[in-house]
Amino acid sequence: MEFESYSPATCTLILSIPSNYVAQYIEENYIQHLRIAISNTFGKIQLKWHTIIVKKDDSTTTNTSTSQTKRSGKDIGYTYEGAVDTKSGDGPAKAALATNNTQELILAPGSVTHVQEIDSQLNLHQTFDNYVEGESNKFCRSIGLTIAEHPQGTQFNPMFVHGPSGCGKTHLVNAIGLRCKEIYKNKRVLYVSAREFQMQYTNANMQGKINDFIGFYQTIDMLIVDDVQEWLNSAKTQETFFHIFNHLFRTDKRIILVSDRPPVQLSGMMDRLITRFSCGVLAEMEKPNVQLCVDILKRKIQRDGLHISEPVIKYIAENVNGSIREIQGIINSLMAYSITYNCNIDMNFVERMVTRAMKTDNQALTIDDIIRIVSTHYDVTEQQVKGRLRKREIVLPRQVIMYLADKHIRMPASRIGRCVGGRDHSTVIHSIRLITEKMQQDKDFCCEIQALEQELGIK
């Protein structure tokens, strides 16, 4: 079956089909798919259901519901013009053929003008108003605000936000969704975690409702999916999302994806999904620096009505390991303890609180620790690892260092490269991929990496 033509003036859609048998088979087995596809593409249109038989030996055309006409072009034997009825199969369409009445195409899921309101699943507290801007998130915030205020554009689509845990990715994408809903009341915005999406897919598959599942997601104007790395090695979930992504992308709907790593490091993700994830804008977020942590602390302290001195604020900021979640946890704990014990929030109190609540910087794993342990394990010097030699006995530990730093410290690839002799971003990504593949193929090597992780104190 091929698309032949569509006339907006007459609202006539012509689909070419090679034989009467094929037409009948489509009617019996694929009319619902045809219905959804046409409504998704053309919206609400007036169509007539009739057939045209084209003889291959000449250009004479017999029309079973209109007067005789002539057609040029392909010698395809059977066509439909607007062969769609969305209520009850092809019965009303055949009635229209007999009476030569026009049938109205009722919109199917994916292209509707009056749709049921949905719960966007957005966190109402994570807005742009309380999103503190700093060097680590300035670019991402700027892009996100542009998307929120101009969702109908095709620029920056999809937006792929990636960065380590606790850097504010989820807050940002929630803020994008909320601002879009604030400006465009009728936009269908949906936030969903990758795990929840996968559970929905599994349930739909068990109940035989995959088409309904896909149809629902195709009605979304702005789809936000968090933690897409959860889909690694889940081929069926990826395949289903691939079709949803394609439809939303073709119809200029907004797609925002969140991950703890860039697309090229999503080992286990389909290549065609990785290329689509990378075709819009890649927005990397880094852990907030001390100044941004100070600004976030001051904002949260002011909001919660706490009174904390500048030295105490700076101490907390320097010991939260650049995690916004840890900042929130510390503030909540300080508030609870100060209320429970009716005590002032001074430096001694904060030091005890921080020690109990989290790891401090001197306990955190660093890339220097990784370089030292890996170099010792492979019997090479740290200078050799950071040098320019490309001997195999040096290249392998260098790649292992990059892999472990990316996995357990979540440093940006560019920074890992600088720490390992000034390598560029692409070299780091290539090394991570090589080690990942080697671990999948070589069980002994995988055990070797796990032994290194245990030596580094990683459970």
Short mmCIF file of C-alpha atoms in Angstrom, two decimals:
data_model
loop_
_atom_site.label_atom_id
_atom_site.label_comp_id
_atom_site.label_asym_id
_atom_site.label_seq_id
_atom_site.Cartn_x
_atom_site.Cartn_y
_atom_site.Cartn_z
CA MET A 1 0.00 0.00 0.00
CA GLU A 2 1.36 3.40 -0.98
CA PHE A 3 0.48 6.99 -0.32
CA GLU A 4 -0.48 8.58 -3.62
CA SER A 5 -1.90 12.02 -2.93
CA TYR A 6 -3.78 14.22 -0.53
CA SER A 7 -5.75 17.34 -1.46
CA PRO A 8 -6.40 19.82 1.39
CA ALA A 9 -8.88 21.65 -0.84
CA THR A 10 -11.15 18.64 -1.24
CA CYS A 11 -9.91 16.74 1.83
CA THR A 12 -9.30 13.69 -0.37
CA LEU A 13 -6.73 11.09 0.53
CA ILE A 14 -5.74 8.45 -2.08
CA LEU A 15 -3.94 5.25 -1.10
CA SER A 16 -2.84 2.85 -3.85
CA ILE A 17 -3.29 -0.89 -3.31
CA PRO A 18 -2.19 -3.56 -5.84
CA SER A 19 -5.28 -5.81 -5.85
CA ASN A 20 -8.83 -6.40 -4.63
CA TYR A 21 -7.53 -9.22 -2.46
CA VAL A 22 -5.09 -6.90 -0.70
CA ALA A 23 -7.84 -4.33 -0.16
CA GLN A 24 -10.10 -6.92 1.40
CA TYR A 25 -7.29 -8.24 3.57
CA ILE A 26 -6.51 -4.73 4.83
CA GLU A 27 -10.18 -4.16 5.63
CA GLU A 28 -10.34 -7.35 7.67
CA ASN A 29 -7.01 -7.09 9.50
CA TYR A 30 -5.55 -3.59 9.45
CA ILE A 31 -8.39 -1.10 9.32
CA GLN A 32 -7.74 0.06 12.89
CA HIS A 33 -4.03 0.68 12.18
CA LEU A 34 -4.94 2.51 8.97
CA ARG A 35 -7.47 4.59 10.86
CA ILE A 36 -4.96 5.70 13.50
CA ALA A 37 -2.21 6.39 10.97
CA ILE A 38 -4.43 8.61 8.83
CA SER A 39 -5.91 10.51 11.75
CA ASN A 40 -2.45 11.08 13.23
CA THR A 41 -1.22 12.57 9.97
CA PHE A 42 -4.20 14.49 8.60
CA GLY A 43 -6.33 15.25 11.67
CA LYS A 44 -10.05 15.76 11.25
CA ILE A 45 -10.98 15.55 7.56
CA GLN A 46 -13.99 14.75 5.37
CA LEU A 47 -13.48 11.59 3.34
CA LYS A 48 -15.38 9.48 0.81
CA TRP A 49 -15.05 5.72 0.75
CA HIS A 50 -14.90 4.41 -2.80
CA THR A 51 -12.73 2.33 -5.07
CA ILE A 52 -11.04 3.05 -8.37
CA ILE A 53 -10.02 0.26 -10.70
CA VAL A 54 -7.27 1.14 -13.16
CA LYS A 55 -6.84 -1.06 -16.24
CA LYS A 56 -3.25 -1.67 -17.18
CA ASP A 57 -3.88 -1.69 -20.93
CA ASP A 58 -5.24 1.87 -21.03
CA SER A 59 -6.01 4.85 -18.79
CA THR A 60 -9.75 4.18 -18.49
CA THR A 61 -10.88 4.45 -14.88
CA THR A 62 -14.07 3.03 -13.43
CA ASN A 63 -15.26 4.69 -10.24
CA THR A 64 -17.84 2.69 -8.27
CA SER A 65 -19.26 5.73 -6.51
CA THR A 66 -18.54 8.66 -8.83
CA SER A 67 -18.61 9.33 -12.54
CA GLN A 68 -15.91 8.05 -14.84
CA THR A 69 -12.60 9.90 -14.74
CA LYS A 70 -9.13 9.49 -16.10
CA ARG A 71 -5.97 9.00 -14.13
CA SER A 72 -2.35 8.90 -15.11
CA GLY A 73 0.65 7.57 -13.26
CA LYS A 74 1.23 4.15 -11.74
CA ASP A 75 -0.54 1.07 -13.03
CA ILE A 76 -1.79 0.01 -9.61
CA GLY A 77 -5.00 -1.90 -9.71
CA TYR A 78 -6.85 -0.89 -6.56
CA THR A 79 -7.07 2.30 -4.55
CA TYR A 80 -9.05 3.79 -1.71
CA GLU A 81 -9.87 7.41 -1.24
CA GLY A 82 -10.21 8.10 2.46
CA ALA A 83 -10.96 4.52 3.36
CA VAL A 84 -11.47 5.22 7.07
CA ASP A 85 -14.23 5.00 9.60
CA THR A 86 -13.27 5.33 13.26
CA LYS A 87 -16.39 4.08 15.01
CA SER A 88 -17.17 0.54 14.00
CA GLY A 89 -14.95 -0.94 11.35
CA ASP A 90 -15.85 -0.55 7.70
CA GLY A 91 -19.64 -0.99 7.98
CA PRO A 92 -20.58 2.73 7.93
CA ALA A 93 -18.00 3.26 5.22
CA LYS A 94 -19.69 0.71 2.98
CA ALA A 95 -23.03 2.34 3.72
CA ALA A 96 -21.56 5.62 2.60
CA LEU A 97 -20.41 3.95 -0.59
CA ALA A 98 -23.94 2.78 -1.32
CA THR A 99 -25.52 6.16 -0.59
CA ASN A 100 -22.60 8.27 -1.79
CA ASN A 101 -22.62 10.12 1.54
CA THR A 102 -19.57 11.75 3.04
CA GLN A 103 -18.15 10.25 6.23
CA GLU A 104 -16.41 12.39 8.86
CA LEU A 105 -13.17 11.04 10.22
CA ILE A 106 -13.35 11.13 14.01
CA LEU A 107 -9.95 11.77 15.52
CA ALA A 108 -8.13 8.72 16.86
CA PRO A 109 -5.61 8.79 19.73
CA GLY A 110 -2.56 10.74 18.64
CA SER A 111 -4.30 13.64 16.89
CA VAL A 112 -7.20 14.86 18.97
CA THR A 113 -8.68 18.28 19.56
CA HIS A 114 -10.69 17.42 22.66
CA VAL A 115 -8.78 15.01 24.84
CA GLN A 116 -9.19 13.89 28.37
CA GLU A 117 -7.11 15.78 30.90
CA ILE A 118 -4.17 13.79 32.25
CA ASP A 119 -2.14 13.99 35.43
CA SER A 120 1.25 15.29 34.30
CA GLN A 121 2.97 13.61 37.27
CA LEU A 122 5.07 16.74 37.75
CA ASN A 123 6.45 17.80 41.12
CA LEU A 124 4.76 21.15 41.78
CA HIS A 125 7.60 22.26 44.07
CA GLN A 126 10.34 21.90 41.44
CA THR A 127 9.91 25.14 39.48
CA PHE A 128 12.20 27.61 37.74
CA ASP A 129 11.48 30.10 40.52
CA ASN A 130 13.30 27.96 43.09
CA TYR A 131 15.91 26.56 40.69
CA VAL A 132 19.23 28.17 41.62
CA GLU A 133 21.47 28.91 38.64
CA GLY A 134 25.22 28.34 38.67
CA GLU A 135 28.09 27.53 36.34
CA SER A 136 27.28 23.81 36.37
CA ASN A 137 23.68 24.23 35.18
CA LYS A 138 23.53 27.60 33.41
CA PHE A 139 23.54 26.15 29.88
CA CYS A 140 20.96 23.45 30.71
CA ARG A 141 18.66 25.94 32.43
CA SER A 142 18.82 28.33 29.47
CA ILE A 143 17.97 25.59 26.96
CA GLY A 144 15.23 24.23 29.21
CA LEU A 145 13.59 27.63 29.62
CA THR A 146 13.61 28.14 25.84
CA ILE A 147 11.92 24.78 25.31
CA ALA A 148 9.33 25.43 28.02
CA GLU A 149 8.33 28.78 26.53
CA HIS A 150 8.45 27.65 22.89
CA PRO A 151 7.41 23.98 22.88
CA GLN A 152 6.00 24.20 19.36
CA GLY A 153 9.46 24.76 17.83
CA THR A 154 11.67 21.99 16.47
CA GLN A 155 14.96 23.36 17.80
CA PHE A 156 16.67 21.39 20.60
CA ASN A 157 14.44 18.34 20.09
CA PRO A 158 15.02 15.97 21.75
CA MET A 159 16.71 17.49 24.79
CA PHE A 160 18.98 14.92 26.44
CA VAL A 161 20.00 15.94 29.97
CA HIS A 162 22.80 13.92 31.55
CA GLY A 163 24.98 14.21 34.62
CA PRO A 164 25.82 12.58 37.95
CA SER A 165 23.26 11.83 40.63
CA GLY A 166 22.21 14.78 42.75
CA CYS A 167 23.12 17.57 40.32
CA GLY A 168 19.54 18.78 39.76
CA LYS A 169 18.49 17.07 36.54
CA THR A 170 15.04 16.01 37.75
CA HIS A 171 14.31 19.46 39.18
CA LEU A 172 15.19 21.04 35.84
CA VAL A 173 12.95 18.84 33.69
CA ASN A 174 10.07 19.21 36.15
CA ALA A 175 10.51 22.97 35.93
CA ILE A 176 10.37 22.77 32.12
CA GLY A 177 7.12 20.82 32.24
CA LEU A 178 5.51 23.13 34.82
CA ARG A 179 6.43 26.30 32.92
CA CYS A 180 5.06 24.83 29.70
CA LYS A 181 1.78 23.91 31.43
CA GLU A 182 1.62 27.39 32.95
CA ILE A 183 1.90 29.12 29.56
CA TYR A 184 0.05 26.57 27.40
CA LYS A 185 -2.90 25.30 29.41
CA ASN A 186 -4.01 22.72 26.84
CA LYS A 187 -0.62 21.09 26.29
CA ARG A 188 -0.48 17.45 27.34
CA VAL A 189 2.72 17.25 29.40
CA LEU A 190 3.77 13.98 31.03
CA TYR A 191 6.69 13.17 33.33
CA VAL A 192 7.43 9.46 33.74
CA SER A 193 10.39 7.52 35.07
CA ALA A 194 11.92 4.92 32.77
CA ARG A 195 11.11 2.20 35.29
CA GLU A 196 7.45 3.24 35.48
CA PHE A 197 7.28 3.30 31.67
CA GLN A 198 8.70 -0.21 31.58
CA MET A 199 6.16 -1.45 34.13
CA GLN A 200 3.32 0.12 32.13
CA TYR A 201 4.62 -1.56 28.99
CA THR A 202 4.82 -4.94 30.74
CA ASN A 203 1.27 -4.64 32.06
CA ALA A 204 -0.06 -3.55 28.65
CA ASN A 205 1.70 -6.47 26.99
CA MET A 206 0.24 -8.98 29.47
CA GLN A 207 -3.26 -7.56 28.93
CA GLY A 208 -2.95 -7.42 25.14
CA LYS A 209 -3.24 -3.61 25.12
CA ILE A 210 0.04 -2.59 23.51
CA ASN A 211 -1.74 -0.55 20.82
CA ASP A 212 -3.63 1.38 23.50
CA PHE A 213 -0.38 1.93 25.40
CA ILE A 214 1.41 3.28 22.33
CA GLY A 215 -1.66 5.27 21.28
CA PHE A 216 -1.79 7.04 24.64
CA TYR A 217 1.86 8.08 24.53
CA GLN A 218 1.40 9.34 20.98
CA THR A 219 -1.09 11.92 22.30
CA ILE A 220 1.51 13.60 24.52
CA ASP A 221 2.74 17.08 23.52
CA MET A 222 5.76 17.08 25.84
CA LEU A 223 7.09 13.74 27.06
CA ILE A 224 9.71 13.75 29.85
CA VAL A 225 11.38 10.42 30.63
CA ASP A 226 13.75 10.24 33.61
CA ASP A 227 16.60 7.73 34.11
CA VAL A 228 16.53 6.19 30.63
CA GLN A 229 19.65 4.19 31.56
CA GLU A 230 17.18 1.87 33.33
CA TRP A 231 16.28 0.47 29.90
CA LEU A 232 19.73 -0.92 29.17
CA ASN A 233 19.40 -4.48 27.82
CA SER A 234 15.55 -4.24 27.85
CA ALA A 235 15.13 -4.77 24.12
CA LYS A 236 11.33 -4.89 23.97
CA THR A 237 10.88 -1.72 26.02
CA GLN A 238 13.42 0.04 23.81
CA GLU A 239 11.66 -1.15 20.66
CA THR A 240 8.31 0.16 21.89
CA PHE A 241 9.76 3.52 22.90
CA PHE A 242 11.50 3.73 19.53
CA HIS A 243 8.11 3.79 17.77
CA ILE A 244 6.69 6.32 20.23
CA PHE A 245 9.78 8.51 19.84
CA ASN A 246 9.54 8.42 16.05
CA HIS A 247 5.89 9.47 16.06
CA LEU A 248 6.41 12.32 18.53
CA PHE A 249 9.50 13.52 16.70
CA ARG A 250 7.79 13.47 13.28
CA THR A 251 4.82 15.41 14.61
CA ASP A 252 7.07 18.06 16.26
CA LYS A 253 6.16 17.08 19.81
CA ARG A 254 8.69 17.74 22.57
CA ILE A 255 10.84 14.92 23.95
CA ILE A 256 13.03 15.41 27.03
CA LEU A 257 15.22 12.56 28.25
CA VAL A 258 17.28 12.30 31.43
CA SER A 259 20.20 9.96 32.12
CA ASP A 260 23.21 9.64 34.40
CA ARG A 261 25.47 9.35 31.35
CA PRO A 262 25.59 10.63 27.73
CA PRO A 263 23.99 8.57 24.93
CA VAL A 264 27.28 7.16 23.64
CA GLN A 265 27.89 5.53 27.03
CA LEU A 266 24.52 3.77 27.13
CA SER A 267 25.96 0.34 26.44
CA GLY A 268 23.03 -2.03 25.91
CA MET A 269 20.82 0.58 24.24
CA MET A 270 19.83 0.07 20.60
CA ASP A 271 22.07 2.00 18.21
CA ARG A 272 19.10 3.58 16.46
CA LEU A 273 17.85 4.93 19.80
CA ILE A 274 21.30 6.27 20.68
CA THR A 275 21.48 8.17 17.38
CA ARG A 276 18.02 9.64 17.98
CA PHE A 277 18.90 10.63 21.54
CA SER A 278 21.93 12.47 20.16
CA CYS A 279 20.25 14.31 17.28
CA GLY A 280 18.86 17.20 19.34
CA VAL A 281 20.79 18.94 22.11
CA LEU A 282 23.00 17.22 24.69
CA ALA A 283 22.82 19.17 27.95
CA GLU A 284 25.49 18.05 30.41
CA MET A 285 25.10 18.98 34.07
CA GLU A 286 28.01 18.77 36.49
CA LYS A 287 27.92 18.53 40.26
CA PRO A 288 27.43 22.01 41.75
CA ASN A 289 30.58 23.77 42.94
CA VAL A 290 30.95 25.19 46.44
CA GLN A 291 29.52 28.59 45.50
CA LEU A 292 26.40 27.08 43.97
CA CYS A 293 25.97 24.86 47.03
CA VAL A 294 26.19 27.99 49.21
CA ASP A 295 23.53 29.72 47.08
CA ILE A 296 21.26 26.66 47.24
CA LEU A 297 21.72 26.40 51.00
CA LYS A 298 20.84 30.06 51.52
CA ARG A 299 17.71 29.68 49.39
CA LYS A 300 16.56 26.59 51.33
CA ILE A 301 17.43 28.10 54.72
CA GLN A 302 15.46 31.22 53.91
CA ARG A 303 12.51 29.15 52.71
CA ASP A 304 12.48 27.02 55.87
CA GLY A 305 12.95 29.97 58.24
CA LEU A 306 16.25 28.74 59.72
CA HIS A 307 19.00 30.95 61.09
CA ILE A 308 22.47 29.67 60.18
CA SER A 309 25.69 31.70 60.14
CA GLU A 310 27.88 32.16 57.04
CA PRO A 311 30.76 29.97 58.35
CA VAL A 312 28.34 27.11 59.03
CA ILE A 313 26.79 27.45 55.57
CA LYS A 314 30.22 27.35 53.95
CA TYR A 315 31.22 24.29 55.99
CA ILE A 316 28.15 22.39 54.83
CA ALA A 317 28.70 23.45 51.20
CA GLU A 318 32.29 22.21 51.29
CA ASN A 319 31.29 18.80 52.66
CA VAL A 320 28.21 17.75 50.69
CA ASN A 321 30.20 16.25 47.78
CA GLY A 322 28.37 18.49 45.30
CA SER A 323 25.01 16.79 45.77
CA ILE A 324 21.80 18.81 45.91
CA ARG A 325 20.00 15.82 47.45
CA GLU A 326 22.54 15.72 50.27
CA ILE A 327 22.03 19.45 50.81
CA GLN A 328 18.31 18.88 51.16
CA GLY A 329 18.92 16.00 53.55
CA ILE A 330 21.24 18.06 55.73
CA ILE A 331 18.77 20.96 55.93
CA ASN A 332 15.92 18.61 56.86
CA SER A 333 18.06 16.93 59.51
CA LEU A 334 19.21 20.26 60.98
CA MET A 335 15.64 21.45 61.22
CA ALA A 336 14.46 18.24 62.88
CA TYR A 337 17.31 18.16 65.41
CA SER A 338 17.04 21.84 66.28
CA ILE A 339 13.30 21.51 66.91
CA THR A 340 13.59 18.22 68.82
CA TYR A 341 16.44 19.31 71.10
CA ASN A 342 15.65 23.04 71.11
CA CYS A 343 19.25 23.92 70.32
CA ASN A 344 21.00 26.51 68.17
CA ILE A 345 22.52 25.52 64.84
CA ASP A 346 26.20 26.26 65.54
CA MET A 347 29.38 24.81 64.07
CA ASN A 348 29.78 22.02 66.65
CA PHE A 349 26.22 20.89 66.12
CA VAL A 350 26.60 20.95 62.32
CA GLU A 351 29.87 19.00 62.38
CA ARG A 352 28.22 16.20 64.37
CA MET A 353 25.18 16.30 62.13
CA VAL A 354 27.19 16.14 58.90
CA THR A 355 29.34 13.29 60.19
CA ARG A 356 26.26 11.24 61.01
CA ALA A 357 24.31 12.08 57.87
CA MET A 358 26.82 11.62 55.08
CA LYS A 359 30.32 10.95 53.90
CA THR A 360 32.63 13.91 54.01
CA ASP A 361 35.05 14.77 51.26
CA ASN A 362 38.02 13.08 52.94
CA GLN A 363 36.05 9.82 52.88
CA ALA A 364 34.89 10.09 49.26
CA LEU A 365 36.51 8.14 46.45
CA THR A 366 38.65 10.28 44.17
CA ILE A 367 40.22 9.70 40.79
CA ASP A 368 43.64 9.86 42.46
CA ASP A 369 42.62 6.85 44.56
CA ILE A 370 41.63 5.00 41.39
CA ILE A 371 44.86 5.89 39.60
CA ARG A 372 46.95 4.72 42.58
CA ILE A 373 45.14 1.40 43.08
CA VAL A 374 44.91 0.52 39.37
CA SER A 375 48.56 1.44 38.71
CA THR A 376 49.69 -0.78 41.60
CA HIS A 377 47.48 -3.64 40.41
CA TYR A 378 48.93 -3.58 36.88
CA ASP A 379 52.48 -2.87 38.08
CA VAL A 380 52.87 0.43 36.22
CA THR A 381 53.68 3.88 37.56
CA GLU A 382 51.23 6.74 37.79
CA GLN A 383 53.54 8.76 35.53
CA GLN A 384 53.31 6.07 32.85
CA VAL A 385 49.50 6.04 33.05
CA LYS A 386 49.42 9.82 32.60
CA GLY A 387 52.11 9.79 29.91
CA ARG A 388 51.90 9.44 26.13
CA LEU A 389 53.15 5.83 25.76
CA ARG A 390 50.68 3.57 23.96
CA LYS A 391 52.05 0.15 24.92
CA ARG A 392 49.32 -2.38 25.67
CA GLU A 393 50.51 -2.91 29.26
CA ILE A 394 49.98 0.81 29.88
CA VAL A 395 46.94 1.50 27.69
CA LEU A 396 44.80 -1.13 29.46
CA PRO A 397 45.20 0.24 33.03
CA ARG A 398 44.67 3.74 31.63
CA GLN A 399 41.36 2.64 30.11
CA VAL A 400 40.36 0.85 33.33
CA ILE A 401 40.95 4.07 35.27
CA MET A 402 38.70 5.98 32.88
CA TYR A 403 35.99 3.32 33.19
CA LEU A 404 36.05 3.24 37.00
CA ALA A 405 36.14 7.03 37.28
CA ASP A 406 33.11 7.33 35.02
CA LYS A 407 31.19 4.58 36.81
CA HIS A 408 31.86 5.49 40.44
CA ILE A 409 32.73 9.19 40.53
CA ARG A 410 30.49 10.32 37.64
CA MET A 411 33.04 12.87 36.50
CA PRO A 412 32.47 14.44 33.07
CA ALA A 413 34.48 12.73 30.36
CA SER A 414 36.45 15.89 29.64
CA ARG A 415 37.59 16.14 33.26
CA ILE A 416 38.54 12.45 33.41
CA GLY A 417 40.66 12.98 30.31
CA ARG A 418 42.48 15.91 31.90
CA CYS A 419 43.27 13.81 34.99
CA VAL A 420 44.74 11.01 32.89
CA GLY A 421 47.35 12.89 30.92
CA GLY A 422 45.21 15.40 29.05
CA ARG A 423 43.19 12.97 26.94
CA ASP A 424 40.26 14.40 25.02
CA HIS A 425 36.57 13.68 25.55
CA SER A 426 36.27 11.19 22.67
CA THR A 427 39.24 9.12 23.89
CA VAL A 428 37.63 8.71 27.30
CA ILE A 429 34.29 7.65 25.83
CA HIS A 430 36.02 5.17 23.50
CA SER A 431 38.00 3.69 26.42
CA ILE A 432 34.86 3.28 28.54
CA ARG A 433 33.11 1.48 25.72
CA LEU A 434 36.09 -0.85 25.13
CA ILE A 435 36.29 -1.84 28.81
CA THR A 436 32.52 -2.38 28.98
CA GLU A 437 32.62 -4.67 25.94
CA LYS A 438 35.66 -6.54 27.26
CA MET A 439 33.88 -7.18 30.58
CA GLN A 440 30.86 -8.58 28.72
CA GLN A 441 33.02 -10.92 26.65
CA ASP A 442 35.67 -11.97 29.21
CA LYS A 443 34.45 -13.30 32.59
CA ASP A 444 37.97 -13.36 34.04
CA PHE A 445 38.49 -9.72 33.17
CA CYS A 446 35.09 -8.87 34.69
CA CYS A 447 36.17 -10.55 37.94
CA GLU A 448 39.40 -8.58 37.80
CA ILE A 449 37.48 -5.29 37.62
CA GLN A 450 35.25 -6.38 40.50
CA ALA A 451 38.33 -7.17 42.58
CA LEU A 452 39.65 -3.67 41.88
CA GLU A 453 36.31 -2.21 42.97
CA GLN A 454 36.50 -4.13 46.25
CA GLU A 455 40.04 -2.85 46.79
CA LEU A 456 38.72 0.68 46.28
CA GLY A 457 36.10 0.07 48.93
CA ILE A 458 33.20 -0.05 46.49
CA LYS A 459 30.48 -2.50 47.45
#
